[in-house]
C-alpha atoms as a PDB file:
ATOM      1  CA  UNK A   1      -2.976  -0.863  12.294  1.00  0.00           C
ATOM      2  CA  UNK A   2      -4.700  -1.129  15.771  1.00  0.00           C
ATOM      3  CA  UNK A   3      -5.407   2.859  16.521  1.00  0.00           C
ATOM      4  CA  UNK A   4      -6.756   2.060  19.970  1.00  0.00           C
ATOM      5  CA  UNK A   5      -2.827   1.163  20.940  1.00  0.00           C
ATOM      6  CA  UNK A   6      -1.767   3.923  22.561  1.00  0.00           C
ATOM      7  CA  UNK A   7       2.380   4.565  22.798  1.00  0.00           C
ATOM      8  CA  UNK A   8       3.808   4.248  25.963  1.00  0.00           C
ATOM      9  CA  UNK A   9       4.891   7.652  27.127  1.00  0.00           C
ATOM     10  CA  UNK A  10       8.573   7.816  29.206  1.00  0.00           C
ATOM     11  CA  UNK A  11       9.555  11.473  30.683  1.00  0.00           C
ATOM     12  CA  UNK A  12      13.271  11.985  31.369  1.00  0.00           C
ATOM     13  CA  UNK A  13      14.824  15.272  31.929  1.00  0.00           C
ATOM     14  CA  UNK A  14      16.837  16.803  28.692  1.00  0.00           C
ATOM     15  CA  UNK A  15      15.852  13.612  26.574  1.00  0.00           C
ATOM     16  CA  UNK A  16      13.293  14.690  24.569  1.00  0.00           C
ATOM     17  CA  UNK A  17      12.607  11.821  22.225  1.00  0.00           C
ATOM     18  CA  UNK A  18      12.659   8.859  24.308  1.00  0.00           C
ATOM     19  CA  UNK A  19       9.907   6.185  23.350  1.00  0.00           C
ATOM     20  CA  UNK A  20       9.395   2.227  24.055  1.00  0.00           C
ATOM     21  CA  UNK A  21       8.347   0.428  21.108  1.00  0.00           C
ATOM     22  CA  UNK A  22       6.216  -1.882  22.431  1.00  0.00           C
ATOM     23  CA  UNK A  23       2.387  -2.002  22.100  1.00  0.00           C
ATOM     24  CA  UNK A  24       3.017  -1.319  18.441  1.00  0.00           C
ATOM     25  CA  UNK A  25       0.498  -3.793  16.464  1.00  0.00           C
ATOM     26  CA  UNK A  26       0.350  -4.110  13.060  1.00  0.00           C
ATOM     27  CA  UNK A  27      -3.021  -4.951  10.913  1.00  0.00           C
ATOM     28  CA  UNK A  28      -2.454  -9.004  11.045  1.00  0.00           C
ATOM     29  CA  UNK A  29      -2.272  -8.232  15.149  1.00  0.00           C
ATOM     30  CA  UNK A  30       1.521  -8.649  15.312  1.00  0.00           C
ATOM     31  CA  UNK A  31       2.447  -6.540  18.798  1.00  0.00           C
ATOM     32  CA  UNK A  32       5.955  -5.748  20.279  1.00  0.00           C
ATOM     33  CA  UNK A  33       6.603  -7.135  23.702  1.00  0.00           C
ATOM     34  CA  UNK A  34       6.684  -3.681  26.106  1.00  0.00           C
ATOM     35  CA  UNK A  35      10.172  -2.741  28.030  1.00  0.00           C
ATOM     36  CA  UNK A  36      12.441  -4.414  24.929  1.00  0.00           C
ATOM     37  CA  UNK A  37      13.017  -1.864  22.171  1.00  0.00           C
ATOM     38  CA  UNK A  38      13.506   1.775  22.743  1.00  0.00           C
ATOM     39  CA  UNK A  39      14.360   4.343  20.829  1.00  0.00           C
ATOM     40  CA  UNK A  40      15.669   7.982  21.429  1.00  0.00           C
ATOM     41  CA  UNK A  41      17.897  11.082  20.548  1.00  0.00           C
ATOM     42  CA  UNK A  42      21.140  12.069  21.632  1.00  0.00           C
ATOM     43  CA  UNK A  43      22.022  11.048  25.742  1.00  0.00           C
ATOM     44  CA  UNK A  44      24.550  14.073  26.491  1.00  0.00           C
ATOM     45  CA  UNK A  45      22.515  15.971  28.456  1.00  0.00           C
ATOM     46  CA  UNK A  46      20.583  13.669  30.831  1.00  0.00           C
ATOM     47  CA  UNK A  47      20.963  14.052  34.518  1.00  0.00           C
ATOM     48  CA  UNK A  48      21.705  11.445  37.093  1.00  0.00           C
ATOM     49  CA  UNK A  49      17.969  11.152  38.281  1.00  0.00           C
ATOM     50  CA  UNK A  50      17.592  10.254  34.171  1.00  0.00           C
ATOM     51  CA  UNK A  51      20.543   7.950  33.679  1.00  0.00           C
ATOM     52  CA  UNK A  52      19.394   5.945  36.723  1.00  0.00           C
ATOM     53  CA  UNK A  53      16.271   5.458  35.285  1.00  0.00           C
ATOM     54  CA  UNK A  54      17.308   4.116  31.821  1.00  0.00           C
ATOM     55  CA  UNK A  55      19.436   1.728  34.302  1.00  0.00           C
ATOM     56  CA  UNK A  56      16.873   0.561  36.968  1.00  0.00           C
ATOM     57  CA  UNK A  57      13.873   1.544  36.020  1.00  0.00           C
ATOM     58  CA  UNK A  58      14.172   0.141  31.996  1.00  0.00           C
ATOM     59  CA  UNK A  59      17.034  -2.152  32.887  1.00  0.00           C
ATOM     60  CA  UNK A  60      18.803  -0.531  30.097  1.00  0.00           C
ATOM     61  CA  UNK A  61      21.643  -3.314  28.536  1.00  0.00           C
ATOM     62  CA  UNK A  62      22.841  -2.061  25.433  1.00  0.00           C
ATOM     63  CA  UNK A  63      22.886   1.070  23.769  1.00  0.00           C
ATOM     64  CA  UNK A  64      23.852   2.035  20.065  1.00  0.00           C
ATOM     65  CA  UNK A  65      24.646   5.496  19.086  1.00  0.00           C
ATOM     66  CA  UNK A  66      24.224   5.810  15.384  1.00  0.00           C
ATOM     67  CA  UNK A  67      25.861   9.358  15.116  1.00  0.00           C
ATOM     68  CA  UNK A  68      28.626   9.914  12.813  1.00  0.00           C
ATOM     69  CA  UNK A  69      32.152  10.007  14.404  1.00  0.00           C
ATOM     70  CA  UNK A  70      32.189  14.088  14.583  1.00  0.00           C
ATOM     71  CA  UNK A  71      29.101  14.324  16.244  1.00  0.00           C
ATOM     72  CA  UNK A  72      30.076  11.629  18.778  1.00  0.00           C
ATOM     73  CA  UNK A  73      33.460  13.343  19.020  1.00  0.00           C
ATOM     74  CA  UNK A  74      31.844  16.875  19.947  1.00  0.00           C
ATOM     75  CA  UNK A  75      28.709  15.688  22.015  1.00  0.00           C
ATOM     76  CA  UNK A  76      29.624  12.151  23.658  1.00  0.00           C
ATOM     77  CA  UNK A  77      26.847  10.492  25.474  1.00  0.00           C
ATOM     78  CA  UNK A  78      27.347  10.295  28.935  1.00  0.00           C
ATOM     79  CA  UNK A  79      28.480   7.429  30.690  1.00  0.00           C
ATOM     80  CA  UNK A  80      26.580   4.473  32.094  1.00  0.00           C
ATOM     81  CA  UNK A  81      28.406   2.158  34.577  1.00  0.00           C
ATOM     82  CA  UNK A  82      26.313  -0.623  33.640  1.00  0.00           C
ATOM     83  CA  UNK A  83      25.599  -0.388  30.613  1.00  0.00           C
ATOM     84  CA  UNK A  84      27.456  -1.382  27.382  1.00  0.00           C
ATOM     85  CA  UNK A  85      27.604   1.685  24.844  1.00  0.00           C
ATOM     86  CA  UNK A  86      28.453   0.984  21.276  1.00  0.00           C
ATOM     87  CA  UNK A  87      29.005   3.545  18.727  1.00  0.00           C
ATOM     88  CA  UNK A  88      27.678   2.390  15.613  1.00  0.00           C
ATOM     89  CA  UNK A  89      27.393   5.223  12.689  1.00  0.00           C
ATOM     90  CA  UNK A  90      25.012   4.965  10.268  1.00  0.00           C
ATOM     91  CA  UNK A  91      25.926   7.687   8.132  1.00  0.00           C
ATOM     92  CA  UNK A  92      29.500   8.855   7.369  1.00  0.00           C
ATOM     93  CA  UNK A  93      30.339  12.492   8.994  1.00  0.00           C
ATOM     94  CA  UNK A  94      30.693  14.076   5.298  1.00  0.00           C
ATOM     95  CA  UNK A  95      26.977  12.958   4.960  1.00  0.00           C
ATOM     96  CA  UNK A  96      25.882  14.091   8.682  1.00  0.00           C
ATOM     97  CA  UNK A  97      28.631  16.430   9.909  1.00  0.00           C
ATOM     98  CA  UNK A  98      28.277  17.649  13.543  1.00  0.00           C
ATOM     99  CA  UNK A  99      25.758  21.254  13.483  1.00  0.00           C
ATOM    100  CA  UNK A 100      25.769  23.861  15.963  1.00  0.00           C
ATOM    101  CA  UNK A 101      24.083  27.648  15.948  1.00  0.00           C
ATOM    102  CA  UNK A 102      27.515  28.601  14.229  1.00  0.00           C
ATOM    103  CA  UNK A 103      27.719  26.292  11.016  1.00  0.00           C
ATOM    104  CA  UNK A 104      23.560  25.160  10.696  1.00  0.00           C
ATOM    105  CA  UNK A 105      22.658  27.930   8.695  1.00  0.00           C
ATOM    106  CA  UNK A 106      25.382  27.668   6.299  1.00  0.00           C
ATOM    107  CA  UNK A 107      25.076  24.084   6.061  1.00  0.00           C
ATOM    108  CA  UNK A 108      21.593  24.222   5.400  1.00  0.00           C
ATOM    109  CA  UNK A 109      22.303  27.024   2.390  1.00  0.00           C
ATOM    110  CA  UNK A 110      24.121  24.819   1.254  1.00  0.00           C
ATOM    111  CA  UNK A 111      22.164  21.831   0.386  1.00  0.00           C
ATOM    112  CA  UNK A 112      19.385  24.328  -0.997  1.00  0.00           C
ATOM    113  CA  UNK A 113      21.535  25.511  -3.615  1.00  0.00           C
ATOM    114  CA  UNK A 114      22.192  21.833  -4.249  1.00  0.00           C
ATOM    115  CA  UNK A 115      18.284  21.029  -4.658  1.00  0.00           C
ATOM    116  CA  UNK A 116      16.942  21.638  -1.016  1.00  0.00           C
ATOM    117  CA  UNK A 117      17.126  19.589   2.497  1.00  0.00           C
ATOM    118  CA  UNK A 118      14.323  17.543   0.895  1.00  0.00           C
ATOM    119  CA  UNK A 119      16.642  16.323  -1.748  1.00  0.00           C
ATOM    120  CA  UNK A 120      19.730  15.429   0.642  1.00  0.00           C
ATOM    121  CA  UNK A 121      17.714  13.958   3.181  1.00  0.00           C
ATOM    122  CA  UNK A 122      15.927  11.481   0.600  1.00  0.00           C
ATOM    123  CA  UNK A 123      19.466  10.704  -0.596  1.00  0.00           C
ATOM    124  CA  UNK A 124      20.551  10.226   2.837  1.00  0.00           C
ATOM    125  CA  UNK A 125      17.247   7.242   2.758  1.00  0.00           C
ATOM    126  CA  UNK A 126      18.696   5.480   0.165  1.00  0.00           C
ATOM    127  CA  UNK A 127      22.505   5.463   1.725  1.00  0.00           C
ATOM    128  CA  UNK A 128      20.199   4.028   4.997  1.00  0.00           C
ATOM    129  CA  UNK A 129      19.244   1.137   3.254  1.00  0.00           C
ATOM    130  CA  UNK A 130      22.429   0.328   0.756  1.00  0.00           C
ATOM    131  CA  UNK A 131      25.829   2.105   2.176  1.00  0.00           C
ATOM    132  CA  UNK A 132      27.969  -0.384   3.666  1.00  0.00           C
ATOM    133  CA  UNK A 133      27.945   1.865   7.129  1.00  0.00           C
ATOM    134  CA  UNK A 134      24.677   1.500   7.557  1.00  0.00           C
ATOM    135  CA  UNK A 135      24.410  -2.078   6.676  1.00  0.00           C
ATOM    136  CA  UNK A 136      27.157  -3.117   8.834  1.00  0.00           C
ATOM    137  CA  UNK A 137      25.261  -0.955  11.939  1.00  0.00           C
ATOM    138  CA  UNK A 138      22.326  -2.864  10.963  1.00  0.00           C
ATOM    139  CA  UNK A 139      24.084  -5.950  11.532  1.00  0.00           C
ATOM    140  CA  UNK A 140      25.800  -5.409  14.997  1.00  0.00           C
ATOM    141  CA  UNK A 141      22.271  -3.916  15.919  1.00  0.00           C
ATOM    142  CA  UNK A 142      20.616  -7.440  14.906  1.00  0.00           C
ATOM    143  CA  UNK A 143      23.539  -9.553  16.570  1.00  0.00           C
ATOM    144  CA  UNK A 144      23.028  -7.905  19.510  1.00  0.00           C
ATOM    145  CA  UNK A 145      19.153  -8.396  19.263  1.00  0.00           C
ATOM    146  CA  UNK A 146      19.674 -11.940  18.740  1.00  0.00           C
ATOM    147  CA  UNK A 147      21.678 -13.097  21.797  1.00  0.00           C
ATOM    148  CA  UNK A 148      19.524 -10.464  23.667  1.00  0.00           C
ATOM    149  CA  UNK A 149      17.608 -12.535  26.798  1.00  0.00           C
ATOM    150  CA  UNK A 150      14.980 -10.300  27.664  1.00  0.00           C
ATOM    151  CA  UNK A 151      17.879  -7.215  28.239  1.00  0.00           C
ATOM    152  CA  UNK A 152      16.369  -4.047  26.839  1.00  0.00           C
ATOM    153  CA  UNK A 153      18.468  -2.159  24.241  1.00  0.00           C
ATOM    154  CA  UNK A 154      18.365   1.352  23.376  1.00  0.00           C
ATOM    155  CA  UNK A 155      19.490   3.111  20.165  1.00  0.00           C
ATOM    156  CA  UNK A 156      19.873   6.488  19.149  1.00  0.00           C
ATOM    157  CA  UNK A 157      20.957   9.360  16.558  1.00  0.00           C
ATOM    158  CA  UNK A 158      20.910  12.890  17.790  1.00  0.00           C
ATOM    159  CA  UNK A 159      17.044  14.163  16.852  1.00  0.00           C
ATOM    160  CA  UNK A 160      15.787  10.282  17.070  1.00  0.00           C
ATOM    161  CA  UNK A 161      13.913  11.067  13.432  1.00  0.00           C
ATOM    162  CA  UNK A 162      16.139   9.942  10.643  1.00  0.00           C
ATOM    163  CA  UNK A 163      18.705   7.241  11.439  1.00  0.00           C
ATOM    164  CA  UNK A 164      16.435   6.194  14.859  1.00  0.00           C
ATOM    165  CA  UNK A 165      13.578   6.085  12.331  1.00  0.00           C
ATOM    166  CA  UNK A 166      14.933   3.715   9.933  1.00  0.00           C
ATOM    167  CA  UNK A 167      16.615   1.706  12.537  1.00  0.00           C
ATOM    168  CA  UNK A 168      13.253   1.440  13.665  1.00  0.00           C
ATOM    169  CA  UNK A 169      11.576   1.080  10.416  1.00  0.00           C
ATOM    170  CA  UNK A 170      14.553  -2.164   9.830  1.00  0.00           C
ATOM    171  CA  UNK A 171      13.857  -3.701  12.910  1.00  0.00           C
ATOM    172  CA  UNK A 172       9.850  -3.454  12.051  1.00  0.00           C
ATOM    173  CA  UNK A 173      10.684  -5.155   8.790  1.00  0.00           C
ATOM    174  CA  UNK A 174      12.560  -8.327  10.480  1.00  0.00           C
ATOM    175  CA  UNK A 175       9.939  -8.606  12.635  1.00  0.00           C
ATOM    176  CA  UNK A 176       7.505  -9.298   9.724  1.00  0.00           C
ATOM    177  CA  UNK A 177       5.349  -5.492  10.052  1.00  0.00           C
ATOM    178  CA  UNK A 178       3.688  -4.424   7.234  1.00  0.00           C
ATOM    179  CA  UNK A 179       4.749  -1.160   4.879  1.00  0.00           C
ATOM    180  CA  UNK A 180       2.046   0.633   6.108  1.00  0.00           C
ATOM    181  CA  UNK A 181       2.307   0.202  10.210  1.00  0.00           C
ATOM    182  CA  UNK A 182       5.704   0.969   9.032  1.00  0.00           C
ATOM    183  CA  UNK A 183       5.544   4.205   7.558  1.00  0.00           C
ATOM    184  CA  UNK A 184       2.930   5.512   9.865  1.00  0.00           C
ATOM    185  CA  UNK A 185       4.829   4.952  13.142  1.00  0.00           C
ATOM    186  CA  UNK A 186       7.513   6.637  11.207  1.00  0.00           C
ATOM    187  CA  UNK A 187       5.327   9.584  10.587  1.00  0.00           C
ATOM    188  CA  UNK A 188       4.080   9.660  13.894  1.00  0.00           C
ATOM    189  CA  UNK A 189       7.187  11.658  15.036  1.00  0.00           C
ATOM    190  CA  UNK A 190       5.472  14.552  13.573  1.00  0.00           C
ATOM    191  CA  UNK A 191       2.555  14.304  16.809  1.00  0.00           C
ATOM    192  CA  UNK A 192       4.751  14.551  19.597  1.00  0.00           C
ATOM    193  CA  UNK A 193       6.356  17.622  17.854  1.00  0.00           C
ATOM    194  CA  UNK A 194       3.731  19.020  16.209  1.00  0.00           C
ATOM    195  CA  UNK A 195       3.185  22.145  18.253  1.00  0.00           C
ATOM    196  CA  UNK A 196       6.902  22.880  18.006  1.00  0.00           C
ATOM    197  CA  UNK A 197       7.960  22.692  14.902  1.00  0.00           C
ATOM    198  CA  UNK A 198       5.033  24.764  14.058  1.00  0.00           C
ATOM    199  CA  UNK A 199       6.512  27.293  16.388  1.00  0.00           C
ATOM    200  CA  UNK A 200      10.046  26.739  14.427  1.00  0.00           C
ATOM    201  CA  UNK A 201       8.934  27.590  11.090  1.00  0.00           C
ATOM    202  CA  UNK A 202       6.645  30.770  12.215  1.00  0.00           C
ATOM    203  CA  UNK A 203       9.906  32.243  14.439  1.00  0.00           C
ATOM    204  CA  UNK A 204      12.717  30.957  12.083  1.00  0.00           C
ATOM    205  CA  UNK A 205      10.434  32.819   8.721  1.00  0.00           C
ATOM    206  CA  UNK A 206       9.745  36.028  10.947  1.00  0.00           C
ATOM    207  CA  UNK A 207      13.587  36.184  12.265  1.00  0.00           C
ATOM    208  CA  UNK A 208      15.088  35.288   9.058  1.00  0.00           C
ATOM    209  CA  UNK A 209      12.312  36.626   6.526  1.00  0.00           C
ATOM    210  CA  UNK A 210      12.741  33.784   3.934  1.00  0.00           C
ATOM    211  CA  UNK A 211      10.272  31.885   3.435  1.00  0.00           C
ATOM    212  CA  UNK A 212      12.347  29.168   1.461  1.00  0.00           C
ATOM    213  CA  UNK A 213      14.868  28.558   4.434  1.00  0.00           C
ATOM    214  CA  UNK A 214      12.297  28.485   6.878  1.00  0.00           C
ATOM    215  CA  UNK A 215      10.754  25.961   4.590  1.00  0.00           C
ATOM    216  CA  UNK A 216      13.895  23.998   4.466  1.00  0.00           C
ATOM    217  CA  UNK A 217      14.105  23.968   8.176  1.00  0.00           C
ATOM    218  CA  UNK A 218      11.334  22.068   8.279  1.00  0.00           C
ATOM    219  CA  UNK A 219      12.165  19.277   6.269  1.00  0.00           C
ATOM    220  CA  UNK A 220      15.670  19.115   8.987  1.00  0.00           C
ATOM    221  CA  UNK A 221      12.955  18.602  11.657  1.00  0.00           C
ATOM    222  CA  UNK A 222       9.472  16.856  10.340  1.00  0.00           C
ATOM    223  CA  UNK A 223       9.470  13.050   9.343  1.00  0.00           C
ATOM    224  CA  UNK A 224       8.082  13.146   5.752  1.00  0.00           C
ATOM    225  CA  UNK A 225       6.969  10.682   3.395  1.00  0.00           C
ATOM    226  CA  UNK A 226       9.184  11.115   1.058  1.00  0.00           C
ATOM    227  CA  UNK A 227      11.899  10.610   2.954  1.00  0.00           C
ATOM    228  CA  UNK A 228      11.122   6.474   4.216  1.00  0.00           C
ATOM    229  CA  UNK A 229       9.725   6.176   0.636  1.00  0.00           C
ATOM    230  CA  UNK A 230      12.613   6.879  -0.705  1.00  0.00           C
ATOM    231  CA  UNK A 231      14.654   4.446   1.595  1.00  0.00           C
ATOM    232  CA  UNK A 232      11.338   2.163   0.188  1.00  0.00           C
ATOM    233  CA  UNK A 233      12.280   2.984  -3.278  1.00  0.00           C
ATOM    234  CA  UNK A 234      15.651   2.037  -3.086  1.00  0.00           C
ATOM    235  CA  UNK A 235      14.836  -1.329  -1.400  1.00  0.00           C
ATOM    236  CA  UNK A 236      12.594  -2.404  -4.056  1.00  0.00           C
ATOM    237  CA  UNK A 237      15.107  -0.849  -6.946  1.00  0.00           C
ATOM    238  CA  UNK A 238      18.213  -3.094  -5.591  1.00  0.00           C
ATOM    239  CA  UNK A 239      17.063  -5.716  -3.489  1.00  0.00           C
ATOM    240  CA  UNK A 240      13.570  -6.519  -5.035  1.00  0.00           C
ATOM    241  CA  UNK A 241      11.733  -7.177  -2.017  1.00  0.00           C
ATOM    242  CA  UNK A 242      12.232  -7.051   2.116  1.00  0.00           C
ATOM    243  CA  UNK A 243      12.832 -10.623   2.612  1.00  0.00           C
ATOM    244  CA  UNK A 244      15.883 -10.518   0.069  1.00  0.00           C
ATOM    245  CA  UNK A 245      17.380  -7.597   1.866  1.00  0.00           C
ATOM    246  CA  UNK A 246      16.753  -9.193   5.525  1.00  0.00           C
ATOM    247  CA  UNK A 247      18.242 -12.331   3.948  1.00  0.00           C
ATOM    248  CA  UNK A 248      20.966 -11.443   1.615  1.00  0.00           C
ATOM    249  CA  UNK A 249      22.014  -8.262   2.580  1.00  0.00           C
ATOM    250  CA  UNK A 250      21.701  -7.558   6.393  1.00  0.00           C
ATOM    251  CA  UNK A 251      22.659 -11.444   6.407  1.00  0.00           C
ATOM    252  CA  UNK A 252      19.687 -13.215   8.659  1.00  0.00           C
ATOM    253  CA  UNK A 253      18.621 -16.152   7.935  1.00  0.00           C
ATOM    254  CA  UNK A 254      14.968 -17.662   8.211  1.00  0.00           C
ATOM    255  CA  UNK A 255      16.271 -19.220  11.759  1.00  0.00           C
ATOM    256  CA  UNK A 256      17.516 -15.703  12.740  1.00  0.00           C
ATOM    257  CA  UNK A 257      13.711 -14.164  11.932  1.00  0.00           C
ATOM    258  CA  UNK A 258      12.142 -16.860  13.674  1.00  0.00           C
ATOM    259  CA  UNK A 259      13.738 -16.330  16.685  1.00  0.00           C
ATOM    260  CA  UNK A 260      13.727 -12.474  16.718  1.00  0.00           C
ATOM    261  CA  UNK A 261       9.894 -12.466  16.136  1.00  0.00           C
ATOM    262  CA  UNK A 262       9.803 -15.021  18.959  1.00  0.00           C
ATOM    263  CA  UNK A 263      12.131 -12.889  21.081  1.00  0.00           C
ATOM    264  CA  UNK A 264      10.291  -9.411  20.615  1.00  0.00           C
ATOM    265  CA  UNK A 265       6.847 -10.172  19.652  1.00  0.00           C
ATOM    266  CA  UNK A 266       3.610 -10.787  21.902  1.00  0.00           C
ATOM    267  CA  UNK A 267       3.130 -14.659  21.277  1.00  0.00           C
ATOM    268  CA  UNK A 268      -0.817 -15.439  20.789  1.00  0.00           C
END
């Protein structure tokens, strides 16, 4: 992967997690077209100044919210005039139930007597790339990217890390990028929230004196390895390879690739 690429920064007011995909290049020199793809976490809380900028300014056309049904129930996204919101779970609500400072604690105990959040979350991966939700998202996401004509779409989860990630990490994988480019934009999450999460873990450990929660908390917040490798795993284990699951699974056809790598990619 081309290092020197830099990401394109956007700064909107309560979205935290906002990023354009483009620039991303892949070691064969693949690159996304800029102002296309964007990716980001939960819209509830953005101000008019921000809204109008996803409209204007990124000519926003489209925008998939990947939440379960709870969490779009409790925190809607706010409302765009002009553009078309679809709500497009990825994960049932049993699997990602709606968390708040009341039930996150207990929810979190939970899963580590159960094995730990590293556990869930990796099984949570492999429903990402076999559960019939989150194929069928994956398939209004690509239907929409194929009649797309240059009219940006925008998808999101609530942190932008886990379903955004492996919308992301799909989309990447249509679009013919390698594991590795893969992966590490993945990872990269982890940069632009380094300095906080750090700050997470040393206050949630002091306040709560456990070491083991505090060390679950992180897993909730960091993109891991593990976690895409195991969405990896489970690729290889049921569909063999990418091109079968593109193909047979999410349903596109060689015609479909052709013109979404046409559509999104920097032509040479």
């Amino acid at each position: 992967m081309n290092t020197k690429n830099k990401k394109i920064k956007i700064k909107i007011k309560k979205l935290n997690n906002i990023r354009d995909l483009g620039n991303l290049e892949d070691s064969d020199g693949k690159r996304i077209k800029k102002g296309l793809l964007f990716r980001s976490s939960v819209l509830d809380k953005i101000n008019e100044k921000g809204k109008k900028k996803l409209e204007n300014r990124f000519r926003i056309h489209h925008i998939f919210d990947l939440r379960s049904d709870e969490e779009v129930v409790k925190r809607p996204d706010r409302f765009f005039s002009s553009i078309t919101l679809s709500h497009t779970p990825l994960l049932s609500t049993e699997d990602n139930p709606y968390l708040n400072r009341k039930n996150r604690l207990s929810f979190l105990k939970q899963k580590m007597k159960l094995g730990g959040m590293n556990v869930y979350l990796c099984s949570c991966y492999r429903k990402l790339i076999s559960s019939e939700l989150a194929i069928k998202g994956y398939k209004e996401i690509f239907k929409q990217l194929l009649v797309n004509d240059n009219e940006p779409i925008l998808y999101h989860c609530t942190q932008g890390k886990d379903r955004t990630g492996m919308t992301t990490a799909v989309i990447l994988m249509a679009l013919g990028f390698d594991k590795d480019t893969i992966i590490n934009d993945y990872l990269s999450y982890n940069k632009q929230f380094k300095v906080k999460n750090k700050l997470i873990f040393i206050f949630s450990g002091l306040v709560l004196f456990n070491y083991h929660i505090a060390r679950n908390i992180m897993y909730s917040i960091k993109a891991c390895p593990e976690f895409i490798q195991s969405a990896f795993d489970e690729l290889e284990n049921k569909y063999q390879n990418i091109n079968n699951y593109l193909c047979n699974v999410i349903g596109l056809t060689e015609e479909n690739l052709d013109t979404l790598r046409k559509r999104y990619l920097e032509q040479n």
